[in-house]
Amino acid sequence: MRKRVIGAVLAAMTVACMCAGCGQTKERVNEAGESVITVWSPTDEPAIEEWWVEKIEAFNQAHKGKIHLRREAIVRADSYAYEDKINAAITSNDLPDILFVDGPTVSVYAANEITLPLDDLFTEAEWEDFLDSSKQQNTYDGKIYAVGATESSVALFYNADMLAEAGIRIPQSKEEAWTWTEFYEAAKKLTKDGVVGTNIIMDKGEGLPYVLEQFWISNGTDLVSADGSQAEGYINSPEGIEAAEFLNSLIQGGYANIDPIQKEFHNERAATMLGGSWEVATLENDYPDLNWGITYFPVADNGIPSSPTGDWVASVTKNTQDMEAAREVLRFLFSEENVTTYAKAISKPPTRISSYDVLTEYNEYPRSLIKEQLMETGHPRPRTPSYSVLSAEFSEAMLNIFTGVDAKEALDAAAAATDKDYNKYYAQE
């Protein structure tokens, strides 16, 4: 395969790596003779930063004289500082040993041979303890390239008072989930007095494919083929066009806003919301007076249940000089205990099934519904090395559709751009 450079700065990677020892500036062995393993990950909320301090200290104490773990926390702002730093490190051949990446980009780094396979990180029995959705996300070309501690899901949040007043039924099982027709009719009925029926836009970037891809899957297709090699006939299939037109009907009917106000559902300006699993903690902690609930992700009429998944994960880079030490770090970070404590600290569902025996809050509503979706209907975003193009093109297509562009025309353009990228950089010669 020909490999695609990740970002414009990678154009010089081959030349840079021809220099003897170029870019090898990271400390690999310290004065104590310990193998130094460096982790890069984005900065996070205080509870997670405290978790990192505690776990790094525990690891270093347990491996004193052999391995020394250190972490560089990098601000991930709208300016893409984190991604820019990664690209610069690839160019200079100076990546850390362990790199945290967003789930759908696992395939991009793997296809470009920037990260290494991790199939033997755990035994087969240990891998069985990880959710299928997480393992699927982290697999490219039949090999596992990353491991994560937490997952995510999206459910339909609802204002219980508004639904009760409108006499709208609330699904009690995934078999009773609203169909698209029911979702539309409910949104229409709930739109009144300055309140829209639903909020379907998490953001105008990655939030669009993260949430809306499930409408394609539920309708019997996807954004790309299963092997990630083709968008034509998938994103713009008749089923895909139908999904886009359904979503657009909510916008055009005035039942959802293309530019929703901040916290539209939380501030009772939207009666329902396709919201992430993290919103459960936000609503519990910050909106105690709001009478809300969650139910299952809507299903296409005569379609299949589907719900989003995905989160940040860790991979080992090609620049590591002590693969076994890097593996030891990952085995420690993603042990049953540490996955459980990390998930608890960040208020996200864990990737390890055994963690749910400890985090018993996931046995009770509303978190039990999140757990159920993860285990029974969850689908990660497409595994394709052209994901960065696909994501941007899909987001642009949907926003164009919402502002009046023909759905087929917009999706045809997205399919063509994605396939052009794949065929140029990844297709078999």
Protein backbone atom coordinates (compact mmCIF):
# COMPACT_ATOMS: atom_id res chain seq x y z
CA MET A 1 0.00 0.00 0.00
CA ARG A 2 1.01 3.58 -0.52
CA LYS A 3 0.74 5.50 2.74
CA ARG A 4 -0.93 8.83 3.17
CA VAL A 5 0.80 11.58 5.07
CA ILE A 6 -1.21 12.82 8.05
CA GLY A 7 -1.42 16.56 7.64
CA ALA A 8 0.71 18.74 5.41
CA VAL A 9 3.67 18.67 7.80
CA LEU A 10 4.21 14.97 7.11
CA ALA A 11 5.27 15.56 3.55
CA ALA A 12 8.85 15.83 4.75
CA MET A 13 8.78 12.77 7.02
CA THR A 14 10.72 10.48 4.71
CA VAL A 15 13.49 13.01 4.20
CA ALA A 16 13.64 13.79 7.91
CA CYS A 17 14.02 10.15 8.84
CA MET A 18 16.99 9.67 6.51
CA CYS A 19 19.15 11.67 8.92
CA ALA A 20 21.15 9.36 11.18
CA GLY A 21 19.44 9.41 14.57
CA CYS A 22 17.31 12.36 13.54
CA GLY A 23 14.66 13.38 16.00
CA GLN A 24 15.73 10.91 18.67
CA THR A 25 15.75 13.53 21.41
CA LYS A 26 13.57 11.82 24.01
CA GLU A 27 15.25 10.32 27.03
CA ARG A 28 15.09 6.55 26.64
CA VAL A 29 17.16 5.45 29.67
CA ASN A 30 17.59 7.64 32.76
CA GLU A 31 20.52 7.94 35.17
CA ALA A 32 19.09 5.12 37.28
CA GLY A 33 19.26 2.80 34.29
CA GLU A 34 15.47 2.68 34.01
CA SER A 35 13.75 2.44 30.63
CA VAL A 36 11.82 5.70 30.28
CA ILE A 37 8.35 5.37 28.75
CA THR A 38 6.66 8.62 27.76
CA VAL A 39 2.89 8.99 27.36
CA TRP A 40 1.15 11.82 25.53
CA SER A 41 -2.50 12.47 26.26
CA PRO A 42 -4.78 15.52 26.27
CA THR A 43 -5.28 17.47 29.47
CA ASP A 44 -8.49 16.58 31.23
CA GLU A 45 -10.68 17.53 34.16
CA PRO A 46 -9.09 17.69 37.64
CA ALA A 47 -10.29 14.24 38.73
CA ILE A 48 -8.50 12.62 35.79
CA GLU A 49 -5.35 14.68 36.25
CA GLU A 50 -5.29 13.46 39.86
CA TRP A 51 -5.81 9.88 38.64
CA TRP A 52 -2.77 10.19 36.39
CA VAL A 53 -0.56 11.52 39.20
CA GLU A 54 -1.61 8.69 41.50
CA LYS A 55 -1.22 5.92 38.92
CA ILE A 56 2.13 7.11 37.58
CA GLU A 57 3.51 7.24 41.11
CA ALA A 58 2.19 3.73 41.82
CA PHE A 59 3.64 2.34 38.59
CA ASN A 60 7.05 3.89 39.15
CA GLN A 61 7.21 2.58 42.72
CA ALA A 62 6.31 -0.93 41.57
CA HIS A 63 8.85 -0.86 38.69
CA LYS A 64 11.67 1.02 40.41
CA GLY A 65 15.02 0.24 38.81
CA LYS A 66 13.40 -1.11 35.63
CA ILE A 67 10.84 1.24 34.07
CA HIS A 68 10.09 4.91 34.68
CA LEU A 69 6.74 6.22 33.39
CA ARG A 70 6.16 9.87 32.65
CA ARG A 71 3.30 11.72 31.01
CA GLU A 72 3.08 14.91 29.00
CA ALA A 73 -0.39 16.41 29.24
CA ILE A 74 -1.15 18.51 26.17
CA VAL A 75 -3.94 21.05 25.87
CA ARG A 76 -6.39 20.02 23.17
CA ALA A 77 -8.10 23.24 22.14
CA ASP A 78 -10.05 24.34 19.07
CA SER A 79 -6.71 25.24 17.49
CA TYR A 80 -5.86 21.52 17.29
CA ALA A 81 -2.71 22.03 19.37
CA TYR A 82 -2.64 18.34 20.29
CA GLU A 83 -2.94 17.12 16.71
CA ASP A 84 -0.39 19.70 15.55
CA LYS A 85 2.10 18.44 18.12
CA ILE A 86 1.57 14.86 16.97
CA ASN A 87 2.11 15.82 13.33
CA ALA A 88 5.29 17.70 14.18
CA ALA A 89 6.57 14.71 16.14
CA ILE A 90 5.86 12.38 13.22
CA THR A 91 7.81 14.70 10.94
CA SER A 92 10.79 14.82 13.28
CA ASN A 93 10.58 11.11 14.10
CA ASP A 94 10.18 12.03 17.76
CA LEU A 95 6.89 10.49 18.86
CA PRO A 96 6.36 9.36 22.45
CA ASP A 97 6.26 5.68 23.27
CA ILE A 98 2.51 5.74 23.98
CA LEU A 99 0.11 8.07 22.21
CA PHE A 100 -3.55 8.68 23.03
CA VAL A 101 -5.73 9.22 19.95
CA ASP A 102 -9.43 9.65 19.28
CA GLY A 103 -11.09 6.33 18.45
CA PRO A 104 -11.93 6.84 14.76
CA THR A 105 -8.34 7.88 13.97
CA VAL A 106 -6.92 4.51 15.08
CA SER A 107 -7.19 3.31 11.48
CA VAL A 108 -5.43 6.41 10.15
CA TYR A 109 -2.35 5.94 12.33
CA ALA A 110 -2.32 2.18 11.83
CA ALA A 111 -2.55 2.40 8.04
CA ASN A 112 0.35 4.85 7.98
CA GLU A 113 2.44 2.52 10.18
CA ILE A 114 2.75 5.16 12.88
CA THR A 115 1.37 2.82 15.54
CA LEU A 116 2.05 -0.87 16.20
CA PRO A 117 -0.24 -3.92 16.63
CA LEU A 118 -1.15 -4.89 20.18
CA ASP A 119 -2.92 -8.23 19.71
CA ASP A 120 -0.67 -9.95 22.24
CA LEU A 121 -1.03 -7.21 24.88
CA PHE A 122 -3.56 -9.35 26.74
CA THR A 123 -4.45 -13.02 26.69
CA GLU A 124 -7.49 -14.11 24.72
CA ALA A 125 -9.43 -14.45 27.95
CA GLU A 126 -8.44 -10.94 29.02
CA TRP A 127 -9.47 -9.47 25.66
CA GLU A 128 -12.86 -11.12 26.15
CA ASP A 129 -13.37 -8.79 29.10
CA PHE A 130 -13.36 -5.76 26.78
CA LEU A 131 -16.57 -4.59 25.11
CA ASP A 132 -16.92 -5.64 21.49
CA SER A 133 -17.58 -2.04 20.46
CA SER A 134 -14.23 -0.96 21.88
CA LYS A 135 -12.31 -3.82 20.27
CA GLN A 136 -13.98 -3.11 16.93
CA GLN A 137 -13.06 0.55 17.10
CA ASN A 138 -9.44 -0.30 17.83
CA THR A 139 -9.04 -2.91 15.09
CA TYR A 140 -7.66 -2.18 11.64
CA ASP A 141 -6.94 -4.73 8.93
CA GLY A 142 -7.63 -7.55 11.36
CA LYS A 143 -5.22 -6.38 14.07
CA ILE A 144 -5.74 -4.48 17.32
CA TYR A 145 -3.80 -1.20 17.42
CA ALA A 146 -5.11 0.49 20.58
CA VAL A 147 -6.77 -0.04 23.93
CA GLY A 148 -9.03 2.27 25.92
CA ALA A 149 -10.51 2.59 29.39
CA THR A 150 -13.86 4.18 28.61
CA GLU A 151 -16.66 4.08 26.08
CA SER A 152 -19.51 6.42 25.16
CA SER A 153 -23.05 6.20 23.90
CA VAL A 154 -25.83 8.50 22.73
CA ALA A 155 -29.41 8.18 23.94
CA LEU A 156 -32.58 10.18 23.48
CA PHE A 157 -32.94 12.49 26.46
CA TYR A 158 -36.43 13.83 27.13
CA ASN A 159 -38.16 16.42 29.27
CA ALA A 160 -40.56 14.27 31.26
CA ASP A 161 -42.98 17.10 31.99
CA MET A 162 -43.27 18.13 28.35
CA LEU A 163 -43.81 14.55 27.14
CA ALA A 164 -46.41 13.92 29.84
CA GLU A 165 -48.29 17.10 28.93
CA ALA A 166 -48.29 16.09 25.26
CA GLY A 167 -49.38 12.53 26.04
CA ILE A 168 -46.38 11.01 24.27
CA ARG A 169 -45.35 7.48 25.19
CA ILE A 170 -41.86 6.79 26.52
CA PRO A 171 -40.25 3.56 25.25
CA GLN A 172 -39.43 1.14 28.06
CA SER A 173 -37.29 -1.29 26.03
CA LYS A 174 -35.18 -1.20 22.88
CA GLU A 175 -37.90 -3.19 21.14
CA GLU A 176 -40.24 -0.26 21.83
CA ALA A 177 -37.80 2.44 20.70
CA TRP A 178 -39.34 5.25 18.69
CA THR A 179 -39.29 4.69 14.97
CA TRP A 180 -38.27 7.62 12.77
CA THR A 181 -41.94 8.27 12.10
CA GLU A 182 -42.71 8.37 15.82
CA PHE A 183 -39.66 10.54 16.46
CA TYR A 184 -40.81 13.00 13.80
CA GLU A 185 -44.38 13.11 15.06
CA ALA A 186 -43.23 13.59 18.65
CA ALA A 187 -40.85 16.40 17.66
CA LYS A 188 -43.63 18.06 15.69
CA LYS A 189 -46.10 17.82 18.58
CA LEU A 190 -43.57 19.08 21.13
CA THR A 191 -42.55 22.14 19.09
CA LYS A 192 -44.42 25.12 20.52
CA ASP A 193 -44.08 28.19 22.72
CA GLY A 194 -40.43 28.82 21.86
CA VAL A 195 -39.48 25.17 22.40
CA VAL A 196 -38.28 22.89 19.59
CA GLY A 197 -39.16 19.22 19.60
CA THR A 198 -35.58 17.93 19.52
CA ASN A 199 -31.89 18.73 19.36
CA ILE A 200 -29.98 16.56 16.89
CA ILE A 201 -26.74 18.56 16.49
CA MET A 202 -24.04 17.91 19.08
CA ASP A 203 -21.65 20.19 17.18
CA LYS A 204 -20.92 21.03 13.57
CA GLY A 205 -17.71 19.00 13.46
CA GLU A 206 -16.98 15.48 14.63
CA GLY A 207 -20.25 15.41 16.57
CA LEU A 208 -22.19 15.04 13.31
CA PRO A 209 -20.69 11.72 12.13
CA TYR A 210 -20.46 10.49 15.72
CA VAL A 211 -24.20 10.86 16.27
CA LEU A 212 -25.82 10.81 12.85
CA GLU A 213 -24.00 7.81 11.30
CA GLN A 214 -26.38 5.60 13.28
CA PHE A 215 -29.28 6.73 11.08
CA TRP A 216 -27.43 5.17 8.13
CA ILE A 217 -26.70 1.96 10.04
CA SER A 218 -30.25 1.64 11.35
CA ASN A 219 -31.51 2.03 7.79
CA GLY A 220 -29.37 -0.87 6.55
CA THR A 221 -26.25 0.84 5.22
CA ASP A 222 -23.24 2.83 6.51
CA LEU A 223 -21.02 5.73 5.52
CA VAL A 224 -18.42 3.39 3.97
CA SER A 225 -18.00 -0.29 3.17
CA ALA A 226 -17.11 -2.71 5.95
CA ASP A 227 -13.43 -2.76 4.92
CA GLY A 228 -13.31 1.05 4.79
CA SER A 229 -12.30 1.14 1.13
CA GLN A 230 -15.38 2.67 -0.51
CA ALA A 231 -17.90 5.41 0.26
CA GLU A 232 -19.68 5.36 -3.09
CA GLY A 233 -22.87 3.33 -2.79
CA TYR A 234 -22.86 3.61 1.01
CA ILE A 235 -22.96 7.19 2.28
CA ASN A 236 -24.95 8.12 -0.85
CA SER A 237 -26.96 4.91 -1.19
CA PRO A 238 -30.76 5.18 -1.42
CA GLU A 239 -30.89 4.24 2.25
CA GLY A 240 -28.31 6.90 3.08
CA ILE A 241 -30.16 9.57 1.14
CA GLU A 242 -33.35 8.57 2.95
CA ALA A 243 -31.58 8.99 6.31
CA ALA A 244 -30.28 12.43 5.35
CA GLU A 245 -33.68 13.53 4.12
CA PHE A 246 -35.32 12.34 7.32
CA LEU A 247 -32.90 14.36 9.45
CA ASN A 248 -33.40 17.34 7.17
CA SER A 249 -37.17 17.09 7.62
CA LEU A 250 -36.67 17.86 11.32
CA ILE A 251 -34.68 20.97 10.45
CA GLN A 252 -36.95 22.16 7.64
CA GLY A 253 -40.08 21.58 9.71
CA GLY A 254 -38.70 23.81 12.43
CA TYR A 255 -38.67 20.92 14.90
CA ALA A 256 -34.87 21.11 15.39
CA ASN A 257 -32.42 23.99 15.04
CA ILE A 258 -29.39 24.00 12.78
CA ASP A 259 -27.94 26.57 15.22
CA PRO A 260 -29.20 25.48 18.64
CA ILE A 261 -28.55 27.70 21.62
CA GLN A 262 -26.04 26.46 24.18
CA LYS A 263 -27.49 23.78 26.49
CA GLU A 264 -30.75 23.94 24.57
CA PHE A 265 -32.24 20.87 26.24
CA HIS A 266 -30.83 21.68 29.69
CA ASN A 267 -32.42 25.14 29.53
CA GLU A 268 -35.81 23.71 28.49
CA ARG A 269 -35.68 25.11 24.97
CA ALA A 270 -35.72 21.63 23.44
CA ALA A 271 -38.08 18.88 24.57
CA THR A 272 -35.75 16.04 23.57
CA MET A 273 -32.06 15.70 22.71
CA LEU A 274 -29.75 13.14 21.15
CA GLY A 275 -27.18 13.48 23.89
CA GLY A 276 -23.98 11.75 24.93
CA SER A 277 -23.72 9.45 27.94
CA TRP A 278 -21.68 12.12 29.74
CA GLU A 279 -24.80 14.31 29.89
CA VAL A 280 -26.24 12.05 32.59
CA ALA A 281 -23.71 13.31 35.15
CA THR A 282 -24.05 16.89 33.91
CA LEU A 283 -27.82 16.86 34.35
CA GLU A 284 -27.65 15.14 37.72
CA ASN A 285 -25.05 17.55 39.11
CA ASP A 286 -25.89 20.87 37.46
CA TYR A 287 -29.64 20.74 36.73
CA PRO A 288 -31.25 19.17 39.81
CA ASP A 289 -34.63 20.80 39.17
CA LEU A 290 -35.03 19.52 35.62
CA ASN A 291 -37.40 16.54 35.32
CA TRP A 292 -35.69 14.48 32.64
CA GLY A 293 -35.16 10.92 31.50
CA ILE A 294 -33.46 8.96 28.73
CA THR A 295 -34.69 6.37 26.29
CA TYR A 296 -33.30 4.45 23.34
CA PHE A 297 -31.77 5.84 20.16
CA PRO A 298 -34.51 6.08 17.48
CA VAL A 299 -34.77 3.25 14.95
CA ALA A 300 -35.54 3.45 11.23
CA ASP A 301 -39.03 2.29 10.33
CA ASN A 302 -38.51 -1.48 9.89
CA GLY A 303 -34.83 -0.88 10.68
CA ILE A 304 -32.31 -2.26 13.16
CA PRO A 305 -31.41 -0.78 16.58
CA SER A 306 -28.09 1.08 16.55
CA SER A 307 -26.29 3.54 18.81
CA PRO A 308 -22.96 5.42 18.72
CA THR A 309 -19.84 4.37 20.60
CA GLY A 310 -16.23 5.48 20.84
CA ASP A 311 -13.68 7.29 22.97
CA TRP A 312 -9.98 8.12 23.28
CA VAL A 313 -7.54 5.21 23.34
CA ALA A 314 -3.82 4.50 23.77
CA SER A 315 -1.47 3.10 21.13
CA VAL A 316 2.24 2.31 20.95
CA THR A 317 4.15 4.30 18.36
CA LYS A 318 6.82 3.18 15.94
CA ASN A 319 9.38 5.31 17.82
CA THR A 320 9.33 3.27 21.01
CA GLN A 321 12.68 1.66 21.75
CA ASP A 322 11.42 -0.68 24.46
CA MET A 323 8.27 -2.39 23.26
CA GLU A 324 8.03 -4.70 26.24
CA ALA A 325 8.25 -1.80 28.69
CA ALA A 326 5.54 0.03 26.73
CA ARG A 327 3.37 -3.07 26.87
CA GLU A 328 3.93 -3.31 30.63
CA VAL A 329 2.70 0.27 31.01
CA LEU A 330 -0.43 -0.46 28.97
CA ARG A 331 -1.14 -3.65 30.89
CA PHE A 332 -0.97 -1.59 34.07
CA LEU A 333 -3.06 1.36 32.84
CA PHE A 334 -5.80 -0.87 31.43
CA SER A 335 -5.95 -3.47 34.18
CA GLU A 336 -9.38 -4.25 35.61
CA GLU A 337 -8.76 -2.04 38.65
CA ASN A 338 -7.40 0.94 36.74
CA VAL A 339 -10.07 0.86 34.04
CA THR A 340 -12.65 0.86 36.82
CA THR A 341 -11.13 3.76 38.75
CA TYR A 342 -10.57 5.79 35.57
CA ALA A 343 -14.16 5.29 34.42
CA LYS A 344 -15.41 6.25 37.88
CA ALA A 345 -13.30 9.42 37.94
CA ILE A 346 -14.41 10.61 34.50
CA SER A 347 -18.06 9.46 34.79
CA LYS A 348 -17.95 7.43 31.60
CA PRO A 349 -18.87 3.77 31.03
CA PRO A 350 -15.85 1.42 31.28
CA THR A 351 -14.57 -0.74 28.46
CA ARG A 352 -14.03 -3.79 30.66
CA ILE A 353 -17.12 -5.87 31.33
CA SER A 354 -15.84 -6.86 34.79
CA SER A 355 -15.77 -3.20 35.80
CA TYR A 356 -19.56 -3.15 35.80
CA ASP A 357 -19.50 -5.55 38.76
CA VAL A 358 -17.89 -2.73 40.75
CA LEU A 359 -19.61 0.26 39.16
CA THR A 360 -23.07 -0.88 40.23
CA GLU A 361 -24.64 2.44 39.23
CA TYR A 362 -24.71 0.98 35.71
CA ASN A 363 -27.20 -1.61 36.94
CA GLU A 364 -29.69 1.17 37.69
CA TYR A 365 -31.57 3.54 35.39
CA PRO A 366 -30.56 5.77 33.66
CA ARG A 367 -27.02 4.36 33.36
CA SER A 368 -28.34 0.85 32.84
CA LEU A 369 -29.76 2.00 29.50
CA ILE A 370 -26.33 3.30 28.44
CA LYS A 371 -24.79 -0.04 29.39
CA GLU A 372 -27.50 -1.93 27.50
CA GLN A 373 -26.92 0.09 24.32
CA LEU A 374 -23.15 -0.42 24.53
CA MET A 375 -23.48 -4.17 24.88
CA GLU A 376 -26.34 -4.77 22.45
CA THR A 377 -26.66 -2.02 19.83
CA GLY A 378 -23.35 -0.11 19.85
CA HIS A 379 -21.48 0.65 16.62
CA PRO A 380 -18.15 2.51 16.40
CA ARG A 381 -17.49 5.08 13.70
CA PRO A 382 -16.13 3.78 10.37
CA ARG A 383 -12.73 2.09 10.39
CA THR A 384 -11.06 3.61 7.37
CA PRO A 385 -7.67 5.29 6.89
CA SER A 386 -9.56 8.03 5.06
CA TYR A 387 -11.61 8.84 8.14
CA SER A 388 -10.40 12.43 8.51
CA VAL A 389 -11.64 13.16 4.98
CA LEU A 390 -14.86 11.21 5.47
CA SER A 391 -15.65 13.02 8.72
CA ALA A 392 -15.11 16.49 7.28
CA GLU A 393 -16.99 15.69 4.07
CA PHE A 394 -19.94 14.14 5.90
CA SER A 395 -20.23 17.13 8.24
CA GLU A 396 -20.09 19.55 5.32
CA ALA A 397 -22.65 17.52 3.38
CA MET A 398 -25.13 17.45 6.25
CA LEU A 399 -24.81 21.17 6.91
CA ASN A 400 -25.28 21.82 3.19
CA ILE A 401 -28.38 19.62 3.16
CA PHE A 402 -29.76 21.45 6.19
CA THR A 403 -29.36 24.74 4.31
CA GLY A 404 -31.04 23.65 1.09
CA VAL A 405 -28.63 21.56 -1.00
CA ASP A 406 -30.12 18.41 -2.54
CA ALA A 407 -29.29 15.40 -0.36
CA LYS A 408 -28.07 13.19 -3.22
CA GLU A 409 -25.90 15.96 -4.63
CA ALA A 410 -24.28 16.67 -1.25
CA LEU A 411 -23.71 13.00 -0.40
CA ASP A 412 -22.38 12.21 -3.89
CA ALA A 413 -19.75 14.90 -3.36
CA ALA A 414 -18.81 13.46 0.04
CA ALA A 415 -18.51 9.96 -1.43
CA ALA A 416 -16.34 11.17 -4.31
CA ALA A 417 -13.95 13.10 -2.04
CA THR A 418 -13.57 10.19 0.38
CA ASP A 419 -12.97 7.63 -2.37
CA LYS A 420 -10.47 9.94 -4.08
CA ASP A 421 -8.44 10.06 -0.88
CA TYR A 422 -8.59 6.30 -0.31
CA ASN A 423 -7.74 5.41 -3.91
CA LYS A 424 -4.84 7.84 -4.00
CA TYR A 425 -3.17 6.79 -0.78
CA TYR A 426 -4.40 3.37 0.29
CA ALA A 427 -5.75 1.30 -2.60
CA GLN A 428 -3.76 -1.77 -3.54
CA GLU A 429 -1.48 -1.07 -6.47
